[in-house]
Short mmCIF file of C-alpha atoms and ligand atoms in Angstrom, two decimals:
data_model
loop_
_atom_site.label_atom_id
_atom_site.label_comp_id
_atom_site.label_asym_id
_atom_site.label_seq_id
_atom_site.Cartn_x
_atom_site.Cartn_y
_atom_site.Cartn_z
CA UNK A 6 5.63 165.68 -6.46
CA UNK A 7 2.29 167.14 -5.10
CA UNK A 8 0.22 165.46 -2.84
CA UNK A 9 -3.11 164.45 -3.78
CA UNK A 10 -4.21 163.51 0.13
CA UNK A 11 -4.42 159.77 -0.04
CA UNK A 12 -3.80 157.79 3.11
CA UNK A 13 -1.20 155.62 1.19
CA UNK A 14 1.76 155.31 3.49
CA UNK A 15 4.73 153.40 2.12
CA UNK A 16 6.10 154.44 -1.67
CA UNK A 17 8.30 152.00 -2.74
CA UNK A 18 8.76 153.46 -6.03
CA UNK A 19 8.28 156.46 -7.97
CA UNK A 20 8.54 156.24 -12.13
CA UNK A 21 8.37 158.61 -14.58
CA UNK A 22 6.80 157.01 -17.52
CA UNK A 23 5.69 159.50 -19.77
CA UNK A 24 6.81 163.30 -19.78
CA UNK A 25 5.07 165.47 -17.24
CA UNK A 26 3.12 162.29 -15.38
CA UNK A 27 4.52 160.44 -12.08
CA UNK A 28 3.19 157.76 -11.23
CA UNK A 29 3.50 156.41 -7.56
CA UNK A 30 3.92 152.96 -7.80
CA UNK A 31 2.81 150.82 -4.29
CA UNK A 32 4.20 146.74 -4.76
CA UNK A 33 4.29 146.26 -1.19
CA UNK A 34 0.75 144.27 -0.49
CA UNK A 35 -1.85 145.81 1.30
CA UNK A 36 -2.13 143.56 4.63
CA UNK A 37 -4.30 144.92 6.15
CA UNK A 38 -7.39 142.24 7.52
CA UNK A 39 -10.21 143.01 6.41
CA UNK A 40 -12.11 141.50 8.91
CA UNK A 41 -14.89 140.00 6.50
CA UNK A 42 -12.47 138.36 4.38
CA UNK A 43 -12.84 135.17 6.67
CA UNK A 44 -16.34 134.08 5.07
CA UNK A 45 -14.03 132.63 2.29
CA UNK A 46 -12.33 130.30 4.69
CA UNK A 47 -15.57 128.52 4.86
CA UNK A 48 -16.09 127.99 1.00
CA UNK A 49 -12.89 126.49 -0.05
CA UNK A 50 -14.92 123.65 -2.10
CA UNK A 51 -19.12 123.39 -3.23
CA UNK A 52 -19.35 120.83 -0.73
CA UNK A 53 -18.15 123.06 2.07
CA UNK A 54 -20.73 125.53 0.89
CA UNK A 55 -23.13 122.91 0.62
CA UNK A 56 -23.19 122.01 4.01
CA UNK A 57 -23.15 125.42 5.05
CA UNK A 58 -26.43 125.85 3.47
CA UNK A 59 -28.40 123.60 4.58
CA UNK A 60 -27.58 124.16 8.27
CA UNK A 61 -29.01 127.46 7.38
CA UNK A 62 -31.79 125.81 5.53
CA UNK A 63 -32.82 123.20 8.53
CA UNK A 64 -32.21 125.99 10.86
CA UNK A 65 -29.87 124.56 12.98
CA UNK A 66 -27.34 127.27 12.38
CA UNK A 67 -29.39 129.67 14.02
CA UNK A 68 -29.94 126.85 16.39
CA UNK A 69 -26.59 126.58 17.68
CA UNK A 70 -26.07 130.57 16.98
CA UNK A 71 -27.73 130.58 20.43
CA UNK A 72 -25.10 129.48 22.31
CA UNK A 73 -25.44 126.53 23.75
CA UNK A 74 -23.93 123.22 23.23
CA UNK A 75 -26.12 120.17 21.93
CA UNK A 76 -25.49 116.42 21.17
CA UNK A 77 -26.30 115.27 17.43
CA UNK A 78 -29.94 113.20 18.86
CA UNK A 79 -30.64 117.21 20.58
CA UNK A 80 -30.50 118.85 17.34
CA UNK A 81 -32.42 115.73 15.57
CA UNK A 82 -35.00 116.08 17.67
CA UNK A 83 -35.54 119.42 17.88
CA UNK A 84 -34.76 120.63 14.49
CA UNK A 85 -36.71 117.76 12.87
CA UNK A 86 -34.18 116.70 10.72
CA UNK A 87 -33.15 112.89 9.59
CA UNK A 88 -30.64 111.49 12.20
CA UNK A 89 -28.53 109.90 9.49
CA UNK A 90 -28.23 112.98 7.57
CA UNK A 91 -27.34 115.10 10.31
CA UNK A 92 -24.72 112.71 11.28
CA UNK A 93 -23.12 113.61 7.69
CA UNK A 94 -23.62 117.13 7.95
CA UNK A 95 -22.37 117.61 11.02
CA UNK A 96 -19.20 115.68 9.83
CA UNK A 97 -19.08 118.13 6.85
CA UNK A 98 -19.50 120.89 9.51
CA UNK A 99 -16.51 119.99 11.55
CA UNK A 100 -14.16 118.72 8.49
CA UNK A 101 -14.56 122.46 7.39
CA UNK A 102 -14.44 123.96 11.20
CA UNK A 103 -17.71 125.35 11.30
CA UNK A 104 -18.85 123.36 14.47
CA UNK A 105 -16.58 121.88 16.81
CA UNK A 106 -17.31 118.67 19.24
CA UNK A 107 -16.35 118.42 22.69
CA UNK A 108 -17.94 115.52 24.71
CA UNK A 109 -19.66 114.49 21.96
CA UNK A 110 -21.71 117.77 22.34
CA UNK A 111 -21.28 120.22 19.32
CA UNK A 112 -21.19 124.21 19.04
CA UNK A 113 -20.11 126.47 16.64
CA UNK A 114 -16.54 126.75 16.54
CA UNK A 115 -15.40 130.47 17.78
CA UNK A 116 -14.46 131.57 13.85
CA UNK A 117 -17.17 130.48 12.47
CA UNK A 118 -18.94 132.81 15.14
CA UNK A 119 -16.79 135.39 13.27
CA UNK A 120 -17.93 135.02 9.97
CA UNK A 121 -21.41 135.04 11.03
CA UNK A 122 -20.83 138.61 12.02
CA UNK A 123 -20.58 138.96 7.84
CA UNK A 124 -23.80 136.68 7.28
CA UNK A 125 -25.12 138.88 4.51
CA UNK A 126 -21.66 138.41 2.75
CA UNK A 127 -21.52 134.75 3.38
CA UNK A 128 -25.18 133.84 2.19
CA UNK A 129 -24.39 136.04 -0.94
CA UNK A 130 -21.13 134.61 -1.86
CA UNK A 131 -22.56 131.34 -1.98
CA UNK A 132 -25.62 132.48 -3.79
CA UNK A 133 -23.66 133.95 -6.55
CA UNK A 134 -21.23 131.20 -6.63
CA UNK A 135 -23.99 128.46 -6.67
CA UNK A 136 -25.38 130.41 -10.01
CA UNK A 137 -22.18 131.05 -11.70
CA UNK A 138 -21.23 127.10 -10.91
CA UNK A 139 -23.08 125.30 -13.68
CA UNK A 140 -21.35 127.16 -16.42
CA UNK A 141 -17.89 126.37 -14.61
CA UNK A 142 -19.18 122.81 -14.62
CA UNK A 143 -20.01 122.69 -18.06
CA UNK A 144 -18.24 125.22 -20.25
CA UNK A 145 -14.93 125.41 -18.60
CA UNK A 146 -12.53 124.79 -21.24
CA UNK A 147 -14.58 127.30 -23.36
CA UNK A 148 -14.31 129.95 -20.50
CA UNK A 149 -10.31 129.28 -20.52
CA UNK A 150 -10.15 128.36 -24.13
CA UNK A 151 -12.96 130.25 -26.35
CA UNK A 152 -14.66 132.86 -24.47
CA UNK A 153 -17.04 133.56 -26.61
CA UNK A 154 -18.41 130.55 -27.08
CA UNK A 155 -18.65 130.93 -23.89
CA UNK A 156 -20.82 134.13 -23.57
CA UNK A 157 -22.69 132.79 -25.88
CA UNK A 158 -23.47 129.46 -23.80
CA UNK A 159 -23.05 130.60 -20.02
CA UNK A 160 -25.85 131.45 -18.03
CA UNK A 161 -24.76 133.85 -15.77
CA UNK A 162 -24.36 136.37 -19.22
CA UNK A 163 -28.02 135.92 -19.41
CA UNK A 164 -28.42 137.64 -15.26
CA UNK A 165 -26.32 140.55 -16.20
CA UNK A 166 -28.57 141.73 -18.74
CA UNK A 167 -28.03 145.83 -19.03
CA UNK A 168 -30.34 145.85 -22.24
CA UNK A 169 -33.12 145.17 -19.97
CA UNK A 170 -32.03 148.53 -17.72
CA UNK A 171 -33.33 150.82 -20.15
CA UNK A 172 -37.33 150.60 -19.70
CA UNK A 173 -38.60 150.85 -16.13
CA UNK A 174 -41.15 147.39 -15.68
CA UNK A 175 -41.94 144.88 -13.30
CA UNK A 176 -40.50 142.09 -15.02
CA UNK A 177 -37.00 144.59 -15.65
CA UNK A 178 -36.96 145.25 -12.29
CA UNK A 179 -37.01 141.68 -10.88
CA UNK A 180 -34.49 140.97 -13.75
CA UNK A 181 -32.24 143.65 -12.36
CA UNK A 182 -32.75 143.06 -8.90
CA UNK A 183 -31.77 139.73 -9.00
CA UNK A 184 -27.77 141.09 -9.53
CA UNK A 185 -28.36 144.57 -8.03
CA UNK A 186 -28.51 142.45 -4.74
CA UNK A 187 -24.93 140.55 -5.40
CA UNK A 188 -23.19 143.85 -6.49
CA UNK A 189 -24.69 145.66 -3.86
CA UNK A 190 -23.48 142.97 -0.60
CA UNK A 191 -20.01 142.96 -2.28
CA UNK A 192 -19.58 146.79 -2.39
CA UNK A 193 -20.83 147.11 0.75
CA UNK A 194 -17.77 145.16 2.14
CA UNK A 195 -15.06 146.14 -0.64
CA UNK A 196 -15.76 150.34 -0.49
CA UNK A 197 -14.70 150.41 2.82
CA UNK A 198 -10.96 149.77 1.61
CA UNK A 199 -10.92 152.80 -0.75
CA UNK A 200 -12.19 154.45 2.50
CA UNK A 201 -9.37 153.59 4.64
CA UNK A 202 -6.97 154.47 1.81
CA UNK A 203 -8.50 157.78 0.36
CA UNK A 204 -8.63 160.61 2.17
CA UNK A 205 -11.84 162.48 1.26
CA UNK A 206 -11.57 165.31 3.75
CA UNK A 207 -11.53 168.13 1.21
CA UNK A 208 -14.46 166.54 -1.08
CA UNK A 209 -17.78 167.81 -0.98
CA UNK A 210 -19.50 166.54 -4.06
CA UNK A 211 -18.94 163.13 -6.22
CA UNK A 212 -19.77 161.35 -8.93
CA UNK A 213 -20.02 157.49 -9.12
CA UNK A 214 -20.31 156.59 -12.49
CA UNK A 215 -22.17 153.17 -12.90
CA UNK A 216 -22.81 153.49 -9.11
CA UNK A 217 -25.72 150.92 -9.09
CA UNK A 218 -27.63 150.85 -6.06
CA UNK A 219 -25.58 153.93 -4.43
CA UNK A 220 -24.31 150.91 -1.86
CA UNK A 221 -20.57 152.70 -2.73
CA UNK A 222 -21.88 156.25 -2.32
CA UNK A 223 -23.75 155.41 0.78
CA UNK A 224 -20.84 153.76 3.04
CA UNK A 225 -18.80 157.21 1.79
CA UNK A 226 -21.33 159.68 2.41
CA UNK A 227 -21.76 157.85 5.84
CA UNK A 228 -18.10 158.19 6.75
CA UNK A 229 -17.96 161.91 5.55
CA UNK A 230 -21.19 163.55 6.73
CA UNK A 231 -20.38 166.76 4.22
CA UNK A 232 -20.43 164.94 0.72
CA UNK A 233 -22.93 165.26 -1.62
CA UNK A 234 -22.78 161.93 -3.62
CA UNK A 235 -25.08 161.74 -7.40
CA UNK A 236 -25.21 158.01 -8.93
CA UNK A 237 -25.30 157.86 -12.67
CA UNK A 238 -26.07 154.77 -13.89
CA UNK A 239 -29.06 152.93 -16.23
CA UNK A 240 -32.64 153.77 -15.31
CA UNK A 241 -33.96 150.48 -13.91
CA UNK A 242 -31.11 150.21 -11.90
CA UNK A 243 -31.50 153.72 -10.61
CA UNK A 244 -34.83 152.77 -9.90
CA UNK A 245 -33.27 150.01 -7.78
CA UNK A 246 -31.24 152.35 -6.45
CA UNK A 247 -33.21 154.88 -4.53
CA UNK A 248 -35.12 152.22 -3.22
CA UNK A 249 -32.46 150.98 -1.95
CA UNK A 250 -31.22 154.10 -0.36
CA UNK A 251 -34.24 155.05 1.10
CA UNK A 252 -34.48 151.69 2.55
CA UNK A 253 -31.37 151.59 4.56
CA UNK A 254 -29.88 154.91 4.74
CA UNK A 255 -30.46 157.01 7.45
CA UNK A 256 -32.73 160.79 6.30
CA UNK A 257 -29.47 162.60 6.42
CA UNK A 258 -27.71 160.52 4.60
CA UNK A 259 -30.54 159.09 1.44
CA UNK A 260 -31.08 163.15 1.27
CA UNK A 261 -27.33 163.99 0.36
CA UNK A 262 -27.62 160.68 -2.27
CA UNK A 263 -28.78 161.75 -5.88
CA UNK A 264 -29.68 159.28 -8.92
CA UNK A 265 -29.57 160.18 -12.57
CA UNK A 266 -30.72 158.02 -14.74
CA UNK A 267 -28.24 158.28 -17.92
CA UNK A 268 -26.47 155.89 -20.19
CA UNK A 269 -22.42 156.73 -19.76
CA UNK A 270 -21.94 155.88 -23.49
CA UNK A 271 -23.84 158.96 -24.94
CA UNK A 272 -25.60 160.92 -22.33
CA UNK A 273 -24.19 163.99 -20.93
CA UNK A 274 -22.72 163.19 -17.54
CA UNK A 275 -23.12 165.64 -14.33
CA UNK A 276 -21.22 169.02 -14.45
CA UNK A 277 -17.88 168.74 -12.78
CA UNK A 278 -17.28 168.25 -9.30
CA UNK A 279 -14.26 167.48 -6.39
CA UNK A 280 -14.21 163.51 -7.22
CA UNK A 281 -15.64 161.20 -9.81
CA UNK A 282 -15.62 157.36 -9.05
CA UNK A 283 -15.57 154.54 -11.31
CA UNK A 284 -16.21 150.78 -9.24
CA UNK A 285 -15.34 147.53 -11.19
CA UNK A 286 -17.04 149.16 -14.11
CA UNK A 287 -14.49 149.66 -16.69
CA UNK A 288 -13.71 146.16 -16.77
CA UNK A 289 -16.87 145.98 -18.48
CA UNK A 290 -16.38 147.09 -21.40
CA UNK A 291 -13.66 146.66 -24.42
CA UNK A 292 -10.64 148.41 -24.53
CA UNK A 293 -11.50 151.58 -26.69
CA UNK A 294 -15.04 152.19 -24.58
CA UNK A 295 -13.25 152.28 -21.49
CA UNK A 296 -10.85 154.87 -22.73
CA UNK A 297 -13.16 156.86 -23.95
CA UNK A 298 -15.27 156.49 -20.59
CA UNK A 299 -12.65 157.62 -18.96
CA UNK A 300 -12.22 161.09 -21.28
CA UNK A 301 -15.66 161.64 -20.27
CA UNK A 302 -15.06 160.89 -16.53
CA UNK A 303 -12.24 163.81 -17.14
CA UNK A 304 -14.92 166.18 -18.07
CA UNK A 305 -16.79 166.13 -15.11
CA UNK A 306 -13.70 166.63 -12.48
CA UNK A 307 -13.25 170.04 -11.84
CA UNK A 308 -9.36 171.51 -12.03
CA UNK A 309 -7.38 170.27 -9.32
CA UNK A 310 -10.25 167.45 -8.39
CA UNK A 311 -9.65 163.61 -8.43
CA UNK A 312 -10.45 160.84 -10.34
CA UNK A 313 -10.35 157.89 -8.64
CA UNK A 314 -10.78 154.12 -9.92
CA UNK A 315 -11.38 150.94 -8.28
CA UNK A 316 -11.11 147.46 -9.97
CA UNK A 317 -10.14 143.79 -10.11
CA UNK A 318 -6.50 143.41 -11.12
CA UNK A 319 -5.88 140.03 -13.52
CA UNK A 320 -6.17 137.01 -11.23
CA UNK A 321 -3.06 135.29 -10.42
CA UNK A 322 -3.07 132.39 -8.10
CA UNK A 323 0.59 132.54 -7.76
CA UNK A 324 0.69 129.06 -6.95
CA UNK A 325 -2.69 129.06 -4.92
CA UNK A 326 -5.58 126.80 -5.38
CA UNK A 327 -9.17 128.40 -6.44
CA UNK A 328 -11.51 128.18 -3.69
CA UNK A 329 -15.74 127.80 -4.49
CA UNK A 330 -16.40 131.39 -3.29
CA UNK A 331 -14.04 132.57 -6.52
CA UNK A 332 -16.03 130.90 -9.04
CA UNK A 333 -18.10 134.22 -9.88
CA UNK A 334 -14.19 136.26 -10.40
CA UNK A 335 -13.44 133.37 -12.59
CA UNK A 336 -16.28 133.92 -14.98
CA UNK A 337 -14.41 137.17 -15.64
CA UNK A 338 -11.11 136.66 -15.80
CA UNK A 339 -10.69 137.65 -19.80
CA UNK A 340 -11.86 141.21 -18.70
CA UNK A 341 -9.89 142.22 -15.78
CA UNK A 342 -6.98 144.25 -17.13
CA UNK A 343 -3.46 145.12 -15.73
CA UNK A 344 -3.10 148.35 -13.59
CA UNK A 345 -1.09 149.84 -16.56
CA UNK A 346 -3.98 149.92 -18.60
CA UNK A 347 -5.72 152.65 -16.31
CA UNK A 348 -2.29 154.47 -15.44
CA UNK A 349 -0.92 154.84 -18.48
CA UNK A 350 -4.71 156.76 -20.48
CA UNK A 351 -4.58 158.69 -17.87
CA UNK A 352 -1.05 159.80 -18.58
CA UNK A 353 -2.50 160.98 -21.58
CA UNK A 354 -5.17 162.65 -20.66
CA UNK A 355 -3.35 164.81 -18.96
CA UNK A 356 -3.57 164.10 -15.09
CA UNK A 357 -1.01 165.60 -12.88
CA UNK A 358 -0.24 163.31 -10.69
CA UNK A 359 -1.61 159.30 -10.35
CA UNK A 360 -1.04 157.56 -7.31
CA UNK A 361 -1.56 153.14 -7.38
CA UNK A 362 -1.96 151.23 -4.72
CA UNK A 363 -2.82 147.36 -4.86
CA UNK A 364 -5.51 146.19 -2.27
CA UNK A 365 -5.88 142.41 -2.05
CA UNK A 366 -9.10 141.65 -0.72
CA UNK A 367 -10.78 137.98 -2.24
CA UNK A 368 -8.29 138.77 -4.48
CA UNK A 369 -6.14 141.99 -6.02
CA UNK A 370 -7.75 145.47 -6.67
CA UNK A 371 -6.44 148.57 -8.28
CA UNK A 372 -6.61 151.36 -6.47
CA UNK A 373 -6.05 154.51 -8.75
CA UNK A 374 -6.47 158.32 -7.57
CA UNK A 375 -5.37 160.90 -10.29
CA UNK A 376 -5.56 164.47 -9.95
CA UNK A 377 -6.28 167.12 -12.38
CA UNK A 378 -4.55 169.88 -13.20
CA UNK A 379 -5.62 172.96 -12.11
C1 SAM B 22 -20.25 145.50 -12.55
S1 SAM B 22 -21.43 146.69 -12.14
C2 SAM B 22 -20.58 147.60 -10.87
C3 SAM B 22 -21.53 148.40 -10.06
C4 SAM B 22 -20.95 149.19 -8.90
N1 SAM B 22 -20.10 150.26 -9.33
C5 SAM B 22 -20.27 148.28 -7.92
O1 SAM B 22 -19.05 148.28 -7.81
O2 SAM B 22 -20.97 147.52 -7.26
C6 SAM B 22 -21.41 147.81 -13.51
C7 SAM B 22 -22.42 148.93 -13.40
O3 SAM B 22 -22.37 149.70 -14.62
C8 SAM B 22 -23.70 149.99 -14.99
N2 SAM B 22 -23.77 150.23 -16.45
C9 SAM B 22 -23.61 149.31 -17.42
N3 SAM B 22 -23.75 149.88 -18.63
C10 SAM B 22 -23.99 151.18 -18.40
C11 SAM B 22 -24.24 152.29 -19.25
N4 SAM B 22 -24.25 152.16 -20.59
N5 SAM B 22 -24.48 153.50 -18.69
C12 SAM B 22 -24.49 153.63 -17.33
N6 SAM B 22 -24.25 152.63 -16.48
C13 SAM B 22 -24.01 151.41 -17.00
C14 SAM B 22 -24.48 148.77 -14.59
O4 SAM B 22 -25.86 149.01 -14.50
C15 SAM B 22 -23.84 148.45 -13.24
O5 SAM B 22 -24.47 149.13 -12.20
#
């Protein structure tokens, strides 16, 4: 079996499913910590995020951020806020381990200090989850039972509106924006697991197909300073994009970051290169269109370069309960397809080798690197 240069260490199984393809098949879970991963402790239910919020909201979050230990009339008094209400959301606070009381003084509690180290993830989780949670609340037996009623009643199908990525316009761009920023926070955490697992040393141009806001491209081109990285995805979000880029990348690094503006369904994609990358976009789309997006994606890896795809496995709570900062997976759960799916078209198409490795971060990822052949 050739190599193809991933990082994956243990094989527990090798199987040869069609004629001419091995697969490399990882079932031992990916353990590793993933340091940010802890924000979820603190949204197990809406009321834990509830009271998380508002402590942001009245400031005393920031308050006790400081370092300091205060009694409950302190932070009254100087956070203006109503003593009796305090009272309860401090309760809430230390029920969920966010604060802790010693001498009837309170402080944050050491882990939630931890988390805070991931306060861009935190705030977004529970923004997205807040959005999502009226459809849960009223349309869940149609999101389990009928999905699309569902679609047809949800709100959160009316955020993620890719018909209104075609024209560039104010009101398309605050439309966009307004899930650019949720994809983007989450991708900045989850692409630094296909970094850890990929090794990228011999790339030195990519493709990210639907690479929204080049968030993915950016924390790669960052860890390998000799990539050249070009974003295809739909114009408004490409817009989005290289604003984005050129707001937090460094010159070196927004310079090596391309964006072209193309609709993967019928546009011609980039001429080929070492590595294309597909990120929790196949999941998408139906069956057939993600097949046939992934012939395309063929067309644009040179011989011998990778193709390399990253997405939510099916969810499976394997006995676990749901906690609030899952709500948005939920909301998807119809789409998100079995690894199989992805391994076995690109049997067919032709790669030479196709290596699988299951990440579990909020929850279970496909990790799929296939090479073609020379
Ligand atoms: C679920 S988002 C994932 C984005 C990104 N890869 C990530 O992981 O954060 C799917 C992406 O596919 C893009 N997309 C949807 N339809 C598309 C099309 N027809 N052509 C190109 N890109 C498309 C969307 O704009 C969006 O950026």
């Amino acid at each position: 079996m050739k190599s193809i240069g991933c990082k994956f260490s243990q094989v527990s199984a090798k199987v040869r499913l069609n004629e001419g393809s091995i697969y490399v098949i990882e079932k031992k879970m990916n353990m590793s910590p993933h340091p940010f991963r802890v924000v979820n402790r603190f949204l197990q239910t809406e009321l834990d995020a509830r009271g998380i919020r508002t402590a942001m909201e009245l400031g005393v979050i920031d308050f006790l951020a400081r370092g300091d230990s205060f009694s409950l009339e302190e932070i009254s008094r100087l956070r203006s806020v109503n003593p009796r209400g305090l009272k309860i959301l401090m309760d809430m606070l230390l029920g969920n381990q966010v604060v802790e009381e010693i001498d009837n003084r309170i402080s944050l509690s050491r882990d939630f200090r931890g988390a805070l180290q991931f306060a861009d993830l935190l705030e977004s989780r529970m923004a997205f989850a807040d959005l999502i949670w009226p459809d849960i609340h009223q349309y869940f037996t149609q999101l389990l039972n009928n999905i699309p009623e569902f679609m047809a009643k949800a709100n959160v199908f009316k955020l993620f509106r890719y018909d209104r990525c075609f024209e560039i316009s104010p009101q398309n761009i605050a439309a966009t924006a307004a899930w650019v920023k949720f994809t983007t926070c989450l991708t900045k955490y989850e692409a630094a697991s296909v970094i850890q697992n990929v090794d990228l040393t011999s790339v030195a141009n990519l493709v990210d197909l639907g690479g929204n806001s080049g968030e993915f491209v950016l924390r790669i081109c960052r860890e390998y300073p000799g990539i050249a990285a070009t974003v295809v995805d739909l114009p408004v979000v490409c817009h989005l994009g290289r604003q984005h880029i050129d707001a937090t990348a460094s010159r070196g690094e927004a310079d090596r970051i391309t964006f072209i503006p193309a609709d993967l369904r019928n546009h011609a994609l980039p001429p080929p290169v070492d590595l294309v990358t597909f990120k929790s976009v196949l999941h998408d789309w139906p069956d057939a269109d993600a097949r046939t997006f992934m012939d395309r994606a063929r067309e644009s890896v040179r011989p011998g370069g990778r193709l390399l795809i990253f997405e939510r496995e099916p969810i499976d709570l394997r006995g676990s309960r749901i906690p609030y900062s899952m709500a948005p997976d939920l909301v998807f759960l119809h789409f998100l397809r079995p690894a199989e799916f992805y391994l076995d078209h690109l049997a067919k198409l032709g790669f030479e080798s196709i290596e699988y490795r299951r990440i579990v971060l909020d929850i279970g990822f496909h990790l799929i690197v296939a090479t073609r052949p020379m």
